[in-house]
Structures are given as C-alpha cells and as structure tokens.
PDB file of C-alpha atoms in Angstrom:
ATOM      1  CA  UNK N 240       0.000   0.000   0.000  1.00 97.00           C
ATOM      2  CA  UNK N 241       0.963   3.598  -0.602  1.00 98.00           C
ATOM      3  CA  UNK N 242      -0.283   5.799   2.476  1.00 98.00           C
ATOM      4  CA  UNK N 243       0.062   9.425   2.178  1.00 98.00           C
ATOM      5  CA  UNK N 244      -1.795  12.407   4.135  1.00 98.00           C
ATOM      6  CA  UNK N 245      -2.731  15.685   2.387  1.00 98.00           C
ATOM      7  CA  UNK N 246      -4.098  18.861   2.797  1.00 98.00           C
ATOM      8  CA  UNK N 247      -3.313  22.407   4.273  1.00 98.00           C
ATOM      9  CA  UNK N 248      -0.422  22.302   6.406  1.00 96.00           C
ATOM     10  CA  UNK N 249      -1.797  21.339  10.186  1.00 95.00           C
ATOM     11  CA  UNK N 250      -4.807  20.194   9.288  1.00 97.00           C
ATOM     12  CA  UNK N 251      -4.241  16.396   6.921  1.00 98.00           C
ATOM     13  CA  UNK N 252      -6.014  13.921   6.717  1.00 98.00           C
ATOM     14  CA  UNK N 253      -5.019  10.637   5.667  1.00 98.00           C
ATOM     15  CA  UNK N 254      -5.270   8.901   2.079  1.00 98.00           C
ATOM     16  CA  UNK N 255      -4.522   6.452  -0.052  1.00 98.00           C
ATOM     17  CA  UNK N 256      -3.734   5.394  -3.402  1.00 98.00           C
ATOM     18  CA  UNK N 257      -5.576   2.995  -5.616  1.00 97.00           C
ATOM     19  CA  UNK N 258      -4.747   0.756  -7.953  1.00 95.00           C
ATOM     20  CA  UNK N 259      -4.790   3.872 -10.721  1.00 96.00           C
ATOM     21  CA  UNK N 260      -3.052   6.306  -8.888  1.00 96.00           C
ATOM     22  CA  UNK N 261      -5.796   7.926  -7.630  1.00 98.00           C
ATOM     23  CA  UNK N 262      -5.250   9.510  -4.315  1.00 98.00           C
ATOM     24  CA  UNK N 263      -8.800   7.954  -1.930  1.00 98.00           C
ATOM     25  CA  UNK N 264     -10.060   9.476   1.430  1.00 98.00           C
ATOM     26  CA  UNK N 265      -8.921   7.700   4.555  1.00 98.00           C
ATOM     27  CA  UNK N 266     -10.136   9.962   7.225  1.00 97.00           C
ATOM     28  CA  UNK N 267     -13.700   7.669   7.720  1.00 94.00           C
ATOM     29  CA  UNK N 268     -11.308   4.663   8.178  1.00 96.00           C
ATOM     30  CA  UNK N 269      -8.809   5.991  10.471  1.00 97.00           C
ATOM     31  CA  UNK N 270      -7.690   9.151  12.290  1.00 96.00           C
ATOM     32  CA  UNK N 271      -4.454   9.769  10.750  1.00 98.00           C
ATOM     33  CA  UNK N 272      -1.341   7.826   9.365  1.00 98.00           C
ATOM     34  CA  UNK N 273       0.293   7.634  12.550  1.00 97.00           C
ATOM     35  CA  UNK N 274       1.662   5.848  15.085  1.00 96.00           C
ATOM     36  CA  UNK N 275      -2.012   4.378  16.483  1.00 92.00           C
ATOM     37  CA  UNK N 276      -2.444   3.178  13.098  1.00 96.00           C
ATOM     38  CA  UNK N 277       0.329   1.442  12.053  1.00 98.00           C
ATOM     39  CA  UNK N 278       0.448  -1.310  13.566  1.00 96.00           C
ATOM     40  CA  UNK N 279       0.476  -5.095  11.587  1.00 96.00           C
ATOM     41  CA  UNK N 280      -2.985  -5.284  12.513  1.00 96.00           C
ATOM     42  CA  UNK N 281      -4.197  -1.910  11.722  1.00 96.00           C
ATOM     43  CA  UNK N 282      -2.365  -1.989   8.003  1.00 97.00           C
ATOM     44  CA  UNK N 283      -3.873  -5.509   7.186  1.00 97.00           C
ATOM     45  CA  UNK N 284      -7.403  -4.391   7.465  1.00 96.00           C
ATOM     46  CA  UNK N 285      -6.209  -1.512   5.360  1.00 97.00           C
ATOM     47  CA  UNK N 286      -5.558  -3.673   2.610  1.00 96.00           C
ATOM     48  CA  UNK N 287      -9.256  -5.319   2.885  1.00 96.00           C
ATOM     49  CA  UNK N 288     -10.874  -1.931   1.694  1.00 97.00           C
ATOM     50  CA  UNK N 289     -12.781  -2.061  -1.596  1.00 97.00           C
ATOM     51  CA  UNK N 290     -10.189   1.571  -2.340  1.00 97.00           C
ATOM     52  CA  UNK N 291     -13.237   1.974  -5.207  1.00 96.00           C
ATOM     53  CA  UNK N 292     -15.871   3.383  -2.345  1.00 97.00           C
ATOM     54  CA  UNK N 293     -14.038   5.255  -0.939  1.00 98.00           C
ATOM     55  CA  UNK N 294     -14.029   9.208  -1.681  1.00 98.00           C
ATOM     56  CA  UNK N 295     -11.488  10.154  -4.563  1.00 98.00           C
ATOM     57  CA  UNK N 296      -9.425  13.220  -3.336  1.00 98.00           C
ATOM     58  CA  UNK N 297      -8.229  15.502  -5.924  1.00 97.00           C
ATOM     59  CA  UNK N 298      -4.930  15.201  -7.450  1.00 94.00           C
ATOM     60  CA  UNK N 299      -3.614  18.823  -6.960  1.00 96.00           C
ATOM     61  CA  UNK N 300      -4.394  19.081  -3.045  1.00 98.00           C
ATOM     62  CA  UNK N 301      -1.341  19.548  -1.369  1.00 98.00           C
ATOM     63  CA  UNK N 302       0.348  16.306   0.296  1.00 98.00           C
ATOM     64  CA  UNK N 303       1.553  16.577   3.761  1.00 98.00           C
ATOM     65  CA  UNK N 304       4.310  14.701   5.419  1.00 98.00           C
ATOM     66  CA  UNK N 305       3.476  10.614   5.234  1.00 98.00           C
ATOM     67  CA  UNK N 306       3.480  10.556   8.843  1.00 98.00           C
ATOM     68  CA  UNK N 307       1.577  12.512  11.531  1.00 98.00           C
ATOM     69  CA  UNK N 308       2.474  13.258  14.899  1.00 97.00           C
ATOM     70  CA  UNK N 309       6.009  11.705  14.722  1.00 98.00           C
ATOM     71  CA  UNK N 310       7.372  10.955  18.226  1.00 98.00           C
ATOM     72  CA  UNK N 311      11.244  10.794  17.432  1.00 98.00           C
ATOM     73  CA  UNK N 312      13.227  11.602  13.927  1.00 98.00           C
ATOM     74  CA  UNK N 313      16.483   9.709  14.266  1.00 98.00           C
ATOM     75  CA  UNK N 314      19.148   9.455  11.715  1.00 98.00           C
ATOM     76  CA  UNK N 315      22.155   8.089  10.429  1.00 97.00           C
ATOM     77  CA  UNK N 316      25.385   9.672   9.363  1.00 93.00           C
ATOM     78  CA  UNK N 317      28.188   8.380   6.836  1.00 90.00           C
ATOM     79  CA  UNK N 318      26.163   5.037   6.329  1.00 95.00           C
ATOM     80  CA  UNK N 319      27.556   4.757   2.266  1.00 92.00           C
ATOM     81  CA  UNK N 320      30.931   4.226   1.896  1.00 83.00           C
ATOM     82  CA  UNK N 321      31.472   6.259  -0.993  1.00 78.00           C
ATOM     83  CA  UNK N 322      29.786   9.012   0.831  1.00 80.00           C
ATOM     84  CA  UNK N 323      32.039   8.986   3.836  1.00 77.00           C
ATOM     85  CA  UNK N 324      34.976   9.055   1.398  1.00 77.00           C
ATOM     86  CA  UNK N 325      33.513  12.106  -0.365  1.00 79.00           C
ATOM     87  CA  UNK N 326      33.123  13.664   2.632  1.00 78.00           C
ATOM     88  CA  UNK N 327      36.799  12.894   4.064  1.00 79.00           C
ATOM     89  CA  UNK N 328      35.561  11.087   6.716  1.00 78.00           C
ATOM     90  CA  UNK N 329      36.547   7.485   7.615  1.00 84.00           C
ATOM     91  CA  UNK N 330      34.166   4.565   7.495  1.00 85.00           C
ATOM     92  CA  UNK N 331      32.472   4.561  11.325  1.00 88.00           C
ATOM     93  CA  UNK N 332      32.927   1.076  12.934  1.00 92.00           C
ATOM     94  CA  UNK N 333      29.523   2.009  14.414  1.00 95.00           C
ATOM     95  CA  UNK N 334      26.022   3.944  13.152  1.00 96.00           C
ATOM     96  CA  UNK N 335      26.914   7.806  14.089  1.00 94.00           C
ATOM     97  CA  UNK N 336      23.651   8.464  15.253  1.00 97.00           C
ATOM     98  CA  UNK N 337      22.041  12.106  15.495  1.00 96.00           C
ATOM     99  CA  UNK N 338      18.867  14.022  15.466  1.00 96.00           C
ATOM    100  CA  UNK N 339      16.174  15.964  13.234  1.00 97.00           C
ATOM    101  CA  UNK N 340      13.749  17.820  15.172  1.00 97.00           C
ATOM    102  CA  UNK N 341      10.281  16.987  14.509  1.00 98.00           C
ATOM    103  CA  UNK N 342       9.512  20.378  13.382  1.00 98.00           C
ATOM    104  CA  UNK N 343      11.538  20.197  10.509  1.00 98.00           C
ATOM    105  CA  UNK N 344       9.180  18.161   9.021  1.00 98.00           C
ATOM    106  CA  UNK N 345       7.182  18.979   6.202  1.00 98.00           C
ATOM    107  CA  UNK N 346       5.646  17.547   3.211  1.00 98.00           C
ATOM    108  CA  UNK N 347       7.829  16.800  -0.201  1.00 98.00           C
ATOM    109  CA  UNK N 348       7.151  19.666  -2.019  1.00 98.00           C
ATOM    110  CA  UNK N 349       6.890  22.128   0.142  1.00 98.00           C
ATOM    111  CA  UNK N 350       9.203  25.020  -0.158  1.00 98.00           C
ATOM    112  CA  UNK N 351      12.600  24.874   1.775  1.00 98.00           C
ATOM    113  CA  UNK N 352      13.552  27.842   3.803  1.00 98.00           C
ATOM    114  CA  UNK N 353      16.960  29.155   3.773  1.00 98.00           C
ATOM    115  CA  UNK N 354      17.741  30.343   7.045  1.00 97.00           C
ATOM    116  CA  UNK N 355      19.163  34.153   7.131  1.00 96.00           C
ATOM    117  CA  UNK N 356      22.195  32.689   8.227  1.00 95.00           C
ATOM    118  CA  UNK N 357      23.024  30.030   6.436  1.00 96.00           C
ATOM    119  CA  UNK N 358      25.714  29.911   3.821  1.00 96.00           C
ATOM    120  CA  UNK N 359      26.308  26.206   3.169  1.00 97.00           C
ATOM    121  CA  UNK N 360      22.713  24.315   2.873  1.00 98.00           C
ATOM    122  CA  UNK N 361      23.164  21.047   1.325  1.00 98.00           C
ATOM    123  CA  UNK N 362      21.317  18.415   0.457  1.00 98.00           C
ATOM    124  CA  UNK N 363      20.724  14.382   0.876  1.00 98.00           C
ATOM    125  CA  UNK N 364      18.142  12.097  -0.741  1.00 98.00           C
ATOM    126  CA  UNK N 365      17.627   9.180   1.797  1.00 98.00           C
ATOM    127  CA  UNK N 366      15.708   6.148   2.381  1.00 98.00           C
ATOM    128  CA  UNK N 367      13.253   6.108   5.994  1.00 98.00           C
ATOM    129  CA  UNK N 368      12.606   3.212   7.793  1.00 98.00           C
ATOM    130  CA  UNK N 369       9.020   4.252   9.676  1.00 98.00           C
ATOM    131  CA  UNK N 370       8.395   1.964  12.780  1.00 98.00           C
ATOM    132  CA  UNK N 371       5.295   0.324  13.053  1.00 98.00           C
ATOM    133  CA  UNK N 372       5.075  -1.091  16.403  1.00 98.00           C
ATOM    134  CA  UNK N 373       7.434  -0.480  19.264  1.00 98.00           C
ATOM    135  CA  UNK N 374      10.961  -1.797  19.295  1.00 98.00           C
ATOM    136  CA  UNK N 375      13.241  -2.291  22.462  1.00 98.00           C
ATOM    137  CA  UNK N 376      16.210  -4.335  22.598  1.00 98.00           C
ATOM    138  CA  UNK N 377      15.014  -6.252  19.564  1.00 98.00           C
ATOM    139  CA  UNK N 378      16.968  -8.718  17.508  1.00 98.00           C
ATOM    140  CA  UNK N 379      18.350  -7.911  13.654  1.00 98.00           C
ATOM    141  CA  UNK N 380      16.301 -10.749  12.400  1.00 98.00           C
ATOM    142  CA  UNK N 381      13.546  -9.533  14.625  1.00 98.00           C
ATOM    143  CA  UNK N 382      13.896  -6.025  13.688  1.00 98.00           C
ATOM    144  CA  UNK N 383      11.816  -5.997  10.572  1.00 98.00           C
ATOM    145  CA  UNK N 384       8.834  -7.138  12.360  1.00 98.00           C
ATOM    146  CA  UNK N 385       8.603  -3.914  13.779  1.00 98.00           C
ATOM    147  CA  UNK N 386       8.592  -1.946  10.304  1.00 98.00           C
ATOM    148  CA  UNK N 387       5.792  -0.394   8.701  1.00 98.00           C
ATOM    149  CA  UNK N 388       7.101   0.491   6.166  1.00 98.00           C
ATOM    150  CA  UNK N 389       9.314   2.665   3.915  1.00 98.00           C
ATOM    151  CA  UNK N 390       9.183   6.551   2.851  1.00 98.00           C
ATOM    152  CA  UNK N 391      11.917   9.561   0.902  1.00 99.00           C
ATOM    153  CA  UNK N 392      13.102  11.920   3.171  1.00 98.00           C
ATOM    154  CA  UNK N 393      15.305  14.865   1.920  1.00 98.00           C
ATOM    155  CA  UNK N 394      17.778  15.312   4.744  1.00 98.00           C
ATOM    156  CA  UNK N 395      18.718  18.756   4.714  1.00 98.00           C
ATOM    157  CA  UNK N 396      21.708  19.957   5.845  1.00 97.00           C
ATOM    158  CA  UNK N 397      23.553  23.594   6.906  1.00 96.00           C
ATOM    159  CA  UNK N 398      27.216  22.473   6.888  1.00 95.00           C
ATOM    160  CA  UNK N 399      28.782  25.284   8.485  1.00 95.00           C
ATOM    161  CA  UNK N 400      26.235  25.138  11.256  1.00 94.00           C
ATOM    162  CA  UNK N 401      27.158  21.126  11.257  1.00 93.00           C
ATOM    163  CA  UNK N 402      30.683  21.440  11.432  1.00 91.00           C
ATOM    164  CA  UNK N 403      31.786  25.080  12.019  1.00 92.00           C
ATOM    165  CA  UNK N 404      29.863  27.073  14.120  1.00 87.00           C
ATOM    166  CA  UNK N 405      31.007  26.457  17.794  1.00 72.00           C
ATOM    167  CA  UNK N 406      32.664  23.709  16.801  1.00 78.00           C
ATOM    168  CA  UNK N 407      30.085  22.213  15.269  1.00 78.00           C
ATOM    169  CA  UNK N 408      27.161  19.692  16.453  1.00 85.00           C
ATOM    170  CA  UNK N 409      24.968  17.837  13.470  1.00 91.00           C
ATOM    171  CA  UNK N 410      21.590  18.183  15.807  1.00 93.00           C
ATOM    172  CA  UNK N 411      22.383  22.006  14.586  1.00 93.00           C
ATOM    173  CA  UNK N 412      23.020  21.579  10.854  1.00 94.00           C
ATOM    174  CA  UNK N 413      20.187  19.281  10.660  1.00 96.00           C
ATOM    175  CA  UNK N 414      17.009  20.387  12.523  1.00 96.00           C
ATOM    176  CA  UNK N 415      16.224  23.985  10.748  1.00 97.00           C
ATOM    177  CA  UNK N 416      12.687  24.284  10.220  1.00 98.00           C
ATOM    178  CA  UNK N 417      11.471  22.538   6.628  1.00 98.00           C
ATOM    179  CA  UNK N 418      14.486  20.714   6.662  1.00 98.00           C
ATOM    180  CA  UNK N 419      13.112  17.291   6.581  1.00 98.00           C
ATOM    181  CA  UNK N 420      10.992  16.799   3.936  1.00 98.00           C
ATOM    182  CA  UNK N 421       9.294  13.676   4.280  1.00 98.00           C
ATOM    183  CA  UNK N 422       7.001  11.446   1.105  1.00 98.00           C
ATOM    184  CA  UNK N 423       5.517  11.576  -0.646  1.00 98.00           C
ATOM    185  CA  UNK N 424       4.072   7.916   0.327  1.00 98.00           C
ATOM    186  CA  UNK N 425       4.709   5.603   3.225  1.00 98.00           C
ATOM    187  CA  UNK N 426       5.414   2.353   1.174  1.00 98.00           C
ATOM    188  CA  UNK N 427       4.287  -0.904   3.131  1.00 98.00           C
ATOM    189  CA  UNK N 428       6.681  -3.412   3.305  1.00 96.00           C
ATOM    190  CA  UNK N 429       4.976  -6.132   1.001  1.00 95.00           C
ATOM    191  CA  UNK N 430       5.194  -3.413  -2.198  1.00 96.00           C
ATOM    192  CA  UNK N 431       8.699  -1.521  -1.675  1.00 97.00           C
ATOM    193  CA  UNK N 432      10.336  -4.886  -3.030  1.00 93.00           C
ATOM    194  CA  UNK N 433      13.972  -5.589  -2.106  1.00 96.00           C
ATOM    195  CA  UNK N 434      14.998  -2.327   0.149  1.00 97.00           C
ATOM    196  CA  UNK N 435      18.358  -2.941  -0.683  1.00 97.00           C
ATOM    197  CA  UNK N 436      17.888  -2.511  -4.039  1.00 97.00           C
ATOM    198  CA  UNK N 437      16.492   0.484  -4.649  1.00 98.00           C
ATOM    199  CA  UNK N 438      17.890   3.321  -7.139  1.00 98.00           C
ATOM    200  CA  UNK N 439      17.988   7.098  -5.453  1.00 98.00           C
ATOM    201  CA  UNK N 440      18.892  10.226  -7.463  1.00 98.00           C
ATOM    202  CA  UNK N 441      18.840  13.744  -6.884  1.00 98.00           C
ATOM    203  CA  UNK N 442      18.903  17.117  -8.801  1.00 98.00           C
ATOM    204  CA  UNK N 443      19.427  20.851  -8.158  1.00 98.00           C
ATOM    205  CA  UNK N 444      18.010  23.009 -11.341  1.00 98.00           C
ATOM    206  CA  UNK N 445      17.881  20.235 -13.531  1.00 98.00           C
ATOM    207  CA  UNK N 446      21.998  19.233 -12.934  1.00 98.00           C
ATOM    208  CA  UNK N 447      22.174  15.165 -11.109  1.00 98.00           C
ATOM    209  CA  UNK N 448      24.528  15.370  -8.615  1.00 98.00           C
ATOM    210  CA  UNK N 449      23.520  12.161  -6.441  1.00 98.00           C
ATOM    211  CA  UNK N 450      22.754   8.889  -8.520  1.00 97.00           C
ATOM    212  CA  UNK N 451      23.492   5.696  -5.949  1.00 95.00           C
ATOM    213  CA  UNK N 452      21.641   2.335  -4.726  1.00 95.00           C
ATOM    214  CA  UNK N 453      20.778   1.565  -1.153  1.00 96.00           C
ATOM    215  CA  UNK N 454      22.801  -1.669  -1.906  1.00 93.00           C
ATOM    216  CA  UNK N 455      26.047  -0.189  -0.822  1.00 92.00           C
ATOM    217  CA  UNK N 456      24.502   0.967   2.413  1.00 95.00           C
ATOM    218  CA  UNK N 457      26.879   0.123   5.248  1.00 96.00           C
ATOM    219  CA  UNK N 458      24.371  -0.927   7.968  1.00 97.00           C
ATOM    220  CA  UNK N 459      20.972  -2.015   6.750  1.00 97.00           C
ATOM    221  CA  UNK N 460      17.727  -1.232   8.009  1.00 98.00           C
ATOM    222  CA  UNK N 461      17.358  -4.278  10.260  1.00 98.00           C
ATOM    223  CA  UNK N 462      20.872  -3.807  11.721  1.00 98.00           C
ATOM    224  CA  UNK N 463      20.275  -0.056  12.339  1.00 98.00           C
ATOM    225  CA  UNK N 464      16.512  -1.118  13.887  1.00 98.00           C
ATOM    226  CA  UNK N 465      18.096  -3.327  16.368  1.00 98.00           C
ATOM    227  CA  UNK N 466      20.785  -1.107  17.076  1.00 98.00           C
ATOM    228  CA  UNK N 467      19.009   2.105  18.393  1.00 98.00           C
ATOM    229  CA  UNK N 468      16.452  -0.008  19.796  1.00 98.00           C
ATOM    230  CA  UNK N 469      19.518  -0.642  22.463  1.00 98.00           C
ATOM    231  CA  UNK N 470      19.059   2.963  23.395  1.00 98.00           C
ATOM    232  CA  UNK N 471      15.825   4.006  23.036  1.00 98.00           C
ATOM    233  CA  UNK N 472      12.148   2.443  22.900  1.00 98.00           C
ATOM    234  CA  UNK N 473      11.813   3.082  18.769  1.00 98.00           C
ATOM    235  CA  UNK N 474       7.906   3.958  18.982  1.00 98.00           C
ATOM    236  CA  UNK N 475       5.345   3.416  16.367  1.00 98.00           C
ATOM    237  CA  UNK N 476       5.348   6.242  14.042  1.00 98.00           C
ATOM    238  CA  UNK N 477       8.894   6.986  14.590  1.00 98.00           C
ATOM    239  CA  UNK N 478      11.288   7.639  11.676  1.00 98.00           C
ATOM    240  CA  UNK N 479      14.901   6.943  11.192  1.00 98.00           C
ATOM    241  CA  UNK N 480      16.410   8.231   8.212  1.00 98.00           C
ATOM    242  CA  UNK N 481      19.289   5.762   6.621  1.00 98.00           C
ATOM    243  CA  UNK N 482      22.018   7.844   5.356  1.00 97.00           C
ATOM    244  CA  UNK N 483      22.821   9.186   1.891  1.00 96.00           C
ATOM    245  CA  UNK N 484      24.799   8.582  -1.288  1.00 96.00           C
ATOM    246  CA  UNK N 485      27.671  10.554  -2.522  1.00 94.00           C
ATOM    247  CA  UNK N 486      26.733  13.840  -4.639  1.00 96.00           C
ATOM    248  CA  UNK N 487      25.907  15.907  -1.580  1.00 96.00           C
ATOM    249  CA  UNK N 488      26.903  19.797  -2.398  1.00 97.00           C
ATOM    250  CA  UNK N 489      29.852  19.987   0.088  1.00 94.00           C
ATOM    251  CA  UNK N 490      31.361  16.976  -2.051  1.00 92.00           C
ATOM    252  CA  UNK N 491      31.554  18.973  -5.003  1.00 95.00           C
ATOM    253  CA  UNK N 492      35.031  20.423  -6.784  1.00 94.00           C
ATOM    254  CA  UNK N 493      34.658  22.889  -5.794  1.00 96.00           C
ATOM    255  CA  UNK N 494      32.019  22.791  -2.949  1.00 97.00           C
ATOM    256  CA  UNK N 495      27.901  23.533  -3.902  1.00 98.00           C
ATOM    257  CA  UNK N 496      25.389  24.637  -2.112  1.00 98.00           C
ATOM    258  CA  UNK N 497      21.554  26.121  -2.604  1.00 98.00           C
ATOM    259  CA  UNK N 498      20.415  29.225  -2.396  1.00 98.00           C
ATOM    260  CA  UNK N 499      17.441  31.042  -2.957  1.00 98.00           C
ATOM    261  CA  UNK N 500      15.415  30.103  -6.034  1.00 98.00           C
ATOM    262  CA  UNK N 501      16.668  26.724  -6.544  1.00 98.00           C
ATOM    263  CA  UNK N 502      14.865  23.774  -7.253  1.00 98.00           C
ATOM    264  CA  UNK N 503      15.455  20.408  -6.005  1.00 98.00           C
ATOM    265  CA  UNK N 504      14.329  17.558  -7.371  1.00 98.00           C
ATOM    266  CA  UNK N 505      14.855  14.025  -5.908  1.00 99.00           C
ATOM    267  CA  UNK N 506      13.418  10.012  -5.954  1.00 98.00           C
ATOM    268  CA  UNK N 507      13.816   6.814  -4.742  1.00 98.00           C
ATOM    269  CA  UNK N 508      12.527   3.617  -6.530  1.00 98.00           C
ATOM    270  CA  UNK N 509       9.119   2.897  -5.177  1.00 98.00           C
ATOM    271  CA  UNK N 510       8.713   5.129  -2.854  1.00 98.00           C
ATOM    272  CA  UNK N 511       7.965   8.307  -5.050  1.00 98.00           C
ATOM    273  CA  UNK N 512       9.588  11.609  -5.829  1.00 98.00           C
ATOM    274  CA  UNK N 513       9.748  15.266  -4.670  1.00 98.00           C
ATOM    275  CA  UNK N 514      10.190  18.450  -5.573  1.00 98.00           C
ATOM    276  CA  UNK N 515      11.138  21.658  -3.816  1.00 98.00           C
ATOM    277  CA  UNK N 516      11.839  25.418  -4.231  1.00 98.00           C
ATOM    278  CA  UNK N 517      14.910  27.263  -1.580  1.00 98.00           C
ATOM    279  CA  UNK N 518      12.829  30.543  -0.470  1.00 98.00           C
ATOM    280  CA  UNK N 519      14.473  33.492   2.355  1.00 98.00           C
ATOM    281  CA  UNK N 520      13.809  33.272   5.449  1.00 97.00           C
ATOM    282  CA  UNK N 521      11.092  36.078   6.154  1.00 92.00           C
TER     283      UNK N 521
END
C-alpha cells in the first residue's frame, strides 16, 4: 500500500492510493497515518478496503508529510561508503547516530527555507525506515517485524552550522525548520520490493549530482533497527532516516550549495519523488 496524508499544512487527513493512482479518502477509516495506526494489525485491514468506495481526493491538493504526529526523527550519518569518502571522513565502525527535530518536518514539495544565516545548505536524498510497532532491545532478524514500512526523506543539511559554528554539532546543521521533507508515500513493506535494491537520485536546477543504490549501504535497516532499539524504545510512528549517497553539495570540486530560487528535485525507486523550491527566510 501507498499511504500518504494531504491537505493544508496542520490540518491532513489521511489517504490512499488505488490501484490507478488515484489519491482515496482515509479519514472515515482511520484518524491519521500515525503511530495508532500502524500497527500489523491496523495496516492488514487496510488492505481489505474495496479503495473503489471510498471518496477520490483531488490530485492537486497539497500532500503533507506521510506521517503525523512523529514521536522521534532519528538518523544516520556516513552510512555509504562512498559518501564517507567524499566527505573525508573514515568509514564509522559504528552507526553515528544524530537528530532531526520533529519540526523540521514537512511535506515533499513544500518550499525549503533558507535560514538568514546560512551559507552552506546542502542536500541528501535518503531512504526512511518508519516503525510500526514499538521496538526495544530487539533482535536484527527480529527487527523488521517492527517496520511499517518505507518513505523519501530529503535530509537537509547547513554544513557550516554542522561542522563550524562552535565547533560544530549535526543536531544544529540538521534540525532547521522545513528541513526534513518527508514522502511523498509511506510504502508498506509487502510493495517496496527488495529495500536494498532500490535506485535514489537527486537534482538541483535540472543538474544530477547524487545517482546511488541503497545496496552499498553500510548498515541495513534491520541492523540499524536493532541497534538504536539498544538505546531508546523506537515507537510506532517513529522515523529513522538511513544515510545518503555521494553527490551531496559539500562533495563537489569545488564545494555547492543552494540558495534562494533553486529547485530540487529528488526520488527513490518505489517510494515516489519530490520536488522543492529554496525561499528566504522572512
């Protein structure tokens, strides 16, 4: 299945698409695509819905984020090799682990805002693992069990607040408002196919700059699922975002990065595309 949630920002309700395309009102089935209603359970009877009566939504309402009231945005740094060698960085023995605040959330083609500040913002196309039922101290070959399913995330990035400014801290670089894009779809396991074979690409004003596989991801979703569930309880509805490919801006020869009026375009195989605009800071 391919959830999604749309309408005005604050105020989504949750959708899904049929067999056509066709974007289909959720909101007399269940509350929201959220952590209540994720569950194994909750998805199966999903997927016994005649999608034909249900209320077709129309295709040019705005889509939201593909998950509502997320309780934790976790992600991944340096997990592709040829990433962490663009970036100068060596291979981590371990997942570096940091931190998007929930408020930089938004939905894929919303407009990214460039902080008045900022003169490095970067981005990262990136595959997210949403958690369907609560995970703590789970096994790797336990750890899917406790998937939903999949989603594109844009991660975002201000390098010099990342790794200048004060020394630098990634939670800083990282959590700007509208800097986590997230969709268009949530992807349920059963229809993603093989998640570690999935083609992800990303543009800026029509140039590709990222064009990689999840295949050479260092540690896979199951591996990072059992992993964090050693320090935290990963709740349903929580998303942890995997890592990128090389491309990123601050990779380039010389170095990249957006400003206002730029367009960024970005997919991963089966789990949709996005699209957004860099606008100022007002």
């Amino acid at each position: 299945m391919k959830l999604l949630r749309v309408g005005a920002n604050g105020a989504e309700k949750p959708a899904i698409l049929d067999e056509n395309g066709e974007i289909r009102d959720l909101s007399y089935i269940v509350e929201d695509i959220s952590g209540a209603h994720l569950s194994k359970e909750s998805l199966t009877k999903l997927t016994e819905l005649d999608l034909s009566t249900l209320p077709l939504i129309d295709e040019d309402t705005r889509i939201g984020a593909c998950v509502g009231n997320v309780g934790k945005f976790v992600c991944i740094g340096l997990n592709y090799a040829d990433h962490a060698e663009e970036a100068n960085m060596p291979i981590p023995q371990e997942p570096i682990v940091f931190n998007k605040w929930t408020s930089a959330i938004c939905g894929p083609n919303d407009d990214i805002v460039k902080p008045s500040s900022s003169t490095k913002m970067d981005w990262e196309v990136e595959l997210g693992i949403v958690i369907g039922a609560d995970a703590k101290n789970v096994s790797e070959s336990d750890a899917l069990d406790h998937v939903a399913g999949y989603c594109l995330i844009n991660d975002v990035s201000e390098r010099n607040f990342q790794l200048e400014i004060s020394g630098g801290q990634w939670d800083k670089g990282k959590g700007c408002d509208t800097f986590g894009p997230t969709g268009p779809w949530l992807v349920t396991k059963d229809e993603v196919g093989d998640v570690l074979d999935l083609d992800m690409n990303l543009s800026v004003n029509g140039r590709t700059f990222q064009n990689g596989n999840t295949k050479t991801m260092i540690f896979k979703p199951a591996f990072l699922v059992a992993y964090l569930s050693k320090f935290m309880t990963l709740n349903a509805g929580d998303i942890i975002s995997t890592g990128t490919p090389p491309g990123v801006g601050m990779g380039q020869s010389p170095e990249v990065f957006l400003n206002v009026g730029d367009k960024i375009s970005l997919s991963i195989q089966a789990l949709g595309s996005q699209t957004q605009t860099i606008v100022a800071e007002v």
